[in-house]
Coordinates of C-alpha atoms in Angstrom, one line a residue:
M1 CA -21.4 72.2 -17.2
D2 CA -24.5 71.4 -18.2
S3 CA -23.2 69.2 -20.8
I4 CA -21.0 67.4 -18.6
L5 CA -24.1 66.7 -16.9
G6 CA -25.6 66.2 -19.6
L7 CA -23.5 63.9 -20.7
I8 CA -23.0 62.5 -17.5
R9 CA -27.1 61.7 -16.9
N10 CA -26.4 60.0 -20.9
H11 CA -24.2 56.9 -19.8
F12 CA -24.1 56.9 -16.4
F13 CA -26.0 53.3 -16.9
E14 CA -22.8 52.5 -18.4
G15 CA -20.8 53.3 -16.5
A16 CA -21.8 51.9 -13.3
S17 CA -22.3 48.5 -15.8
L18 CA -19.1 48.8 -16.9
L19 CA -17.9 49.1 -12.7
L20 CA -19.8 46.4 -12.4
A21 CA -18.1 44.2 -14.8
A22 CA -15.1 45.6 -13.9
G23 CA -15.5 43.7 -10.2
A24 CA -17.4 40.6 -11.5
L25 CA -14.4 39.9 -13.7
I26 CA -12.0 40.5 -10.3
Y27 CA -14.2 38.4 -8.1
A28 CA -13.6 35.8 -10.9
A29 CA -9.7 35.6 -10.9
M30 CA -10.1 35.0 -7.7
A31 CA -12.3 32.3 -7.6
L32 CA -10.0 30.9 -10.4
R33 CA -7.0 30.9 -8.1
V34 CA -9.3 29.4 -4.9
A35 CA -9.8 27.0 -7.1
K36 CA -6.5 26.2 -8.7
Q37 CA -5.1 26.0 -5.5
A38 CA -7.8 23.5 -4.3
L39 CA -7.4 21.3 -6.9
V40 CA -3.1 21.0 -6.4
T41 CA -4.6 20.3 -2.3
A42 CA -6.7 17.9 -2.9
K43 CA -4.2 16.9 -5.4
M44 CA -1.5 17.1 -2.7
S45 CA -3.8 14.4 0.1
D46 CA -4.9 12.6 -2.7
V47 CA -1.0 11.4 -3.1
A48 CA -1.1 11.2 0.4
T49 CA -3.5 8.9 1.0
L50 CA -2.1 6.4 -1.8
K51 CA 0.9 6.7 0.5
L52 CA -0.9 5.5 3.3
K53 CA -2.7 3.3 1.5
A54 CA 1.0 2.0 0.1
H55 CA 2.4 1.5 3.5
E56 CA -0.5 -0.3 5.1
G57 CA -0.2 -2.3 2.4
R58 CA 3.3 -3.1 2.6
E59 CA 2.3 -3.7 6.7
R60 CA 0.1 -5.9 5.9
A61 CA 2.0 -8.5 3.7
E62 CA 4.7 -7.9 6.6
Q63 CA 2.3 -9.4 9.3
I64 CA 1.1 -12.0 7.1
F65 CA 4.7 -13.6 6.8
L66 CA 5.1 -13.6 10.3
S67 CA 2.5 -15.2 10.5
L68 CA 3.7 -17.4 7.9
Q69 CA 6.6 -18.1 9.8
S70 CA 5.2 -17.8 13.3
T71 CA 2.6 -21.1 11.8
C72 CA 6.3 -22.3 10.1
H73 CA 7.9 -22.6 13.5
D74 CA 5.1 -24.6 15.3
T75 CA 4.7 -27.0 12.5
R76 CA 8.0 -27.6 12.9
S77 CA 7.8 -28.2 16.3
Q78 CA 5.0 -30.9 15.7
W79 CA 7.4 -32.2 13.5
S80 CA 9.8 -32.5 16.0
L81 CA 7.6 -33.5 18.7
H82 CA 6.2 -35.9 16.4
H83 CA 10.0 -37.9 15.2
D84 CA 10.3 -38.5 19.2
R85 CA 7.2 -40.3 19.7
H86 CA 6.9 -42.1 17.0
C87 CA 10.3 -42.5 15.4
P88 CA 13.8 -44.2 16.8
T89 CA 16.3 -42.3 18.4
L90 CA 19.2 -43.7 16.8
G91 CA 17.6 -43.9 13.6
S92 CA 18.6 -41.5 9.8
Q93 CA 18.6 -37.5 10.4
D94 CA 18.0 -37.9 6.7
F95 CA 14.3 -39.3 7.2
R96 CA 13.2 -35.8 9.6
Q97 CA 14.9 -33.6 7.4
D98 CA 12.9 -34.6 4.2
D99 CA 9.5 -34.3 6.7
T100 CA 10.5 -30.9 7.4
R101 CA 12.1 -29.6 3.6
H102 CA 8.8 -28.1 2.0
I103 CA 8.6 -26.3 5.6
S104 CA 12.1 -24.5 4.6
E105 CA 11.4 -23.4 0.9
I106 CA 7.7 -23.1 2.2
E107 CA 9.3 -19.7 4.6
N108 CA 12.7 -18.4 1.6
Q109 CA 9.7 -18.8 -1.0
G110 CA 7.5 -16.2 1.5
R111 CA 10.2 -13.7 1.8
T112 CA 11.9 -13.4 -1.7
L113 CA 7.9 -12.4 -2.0
L114 CA 8.1 -10.1 0.0
R115 CA 11.4 -8.8 -1.3
P116 CA 10.0 -6.3 -3.7
L117 CA 7.9 -4.4 -1.4
E118 CA 11.0 -3.6 1.0
I119 CA 11.8 -0.3 -0.1
D120 CA 12.5 2.7 1.6
L121 CA 10.3 4.8 2.8
S122 CA 11.3 8.2 1.4
E123 CA 12.0 6.2 -1.9
L124 CA 8.2 5.9 -0.7
G125 CA 7.7 8.9 -0.8
T126 CA 9.6 10.7 -3.8
M127 CA 6.4 7.8 -6.4
D128 CA 4.0 9.6 -8.3
A129 CA -0.1 8.5 -8.2
A130 CA 0.2 6.3 -10.4
A131 CA 3.4 3.8 -9.1
L132 CA 2.1 4.3 -5.1
E133 CA -1.4 3.0 -6.7
D134 CA 1.1 -0.3 -8.9
Y135 CA 2.6 -0.4 -5.2
I136 CA -0.7 -0.9 -3.8
Q137 CA -1.8 -3.9 -6.3
L138 CA 1.5 -5.6 -5.8
A139 CA 1.4 -5.5 -1.8
H140 CA -2.1 -7.0 -1.8
R141 CA -0.6 -9.8 -4.6
T142 CA 1.5 -10.3 -2.4
A143 CA -0.2 -10.8 0.0
A144 CA -2.7 -12.8 -0.7
R145 CA 0.6 -15.0 -2.3
I146 CA 1.6 -14.9 1.2
E147 CA -1.0 -16.1 2.6
K148 CA -1.4 -19.2 0.1
L149 CA 2.0 -20.3 1.7
R150 CA 0.1 -21.3 4.6
F151 CA -2.3 -23.3 2.6
R152 CA 0.8 -26.1 1.6
L153 CA 2.0 -26.6 4.8
S154 CA 1.9 -29.9 5.8
P155 CA 1.8 -31.6 9.7
P156 CA 2.5 -34.8 10.6
K157 CA -0.3 -37.6 10.7

């Protein structure tokens, strides 16, 4: 019995440090699992943020297009009023169409620019982060191009 107690006394610190090391390994494994879960959650959060930005970019481009359509309608009304005031009633309709043709062309160009953004929301949900970033850039470029079209409208002088 004395030899067993002597053995325990001699190796007590090694046994205690072995138990502490085992506890530290278990704790490190749990911390690694939590860190992996946090990384997955952060990636999912980043993708969700990109999806939201992509949706907002698309909405902004659509709103700018609707604003362009409204401006085109106002410009057509100005030309119509101008023609009613300054052109003879029995005059040629070709002159009226020539004056307003650019309005329809600008509106069609805006519609054409908006077409690549018209994807399904379910398709937007399946995109990865790189594709979403590309879509966001496309939406911003499209919105800027549509906005520039407004400056090409010419009201009557």
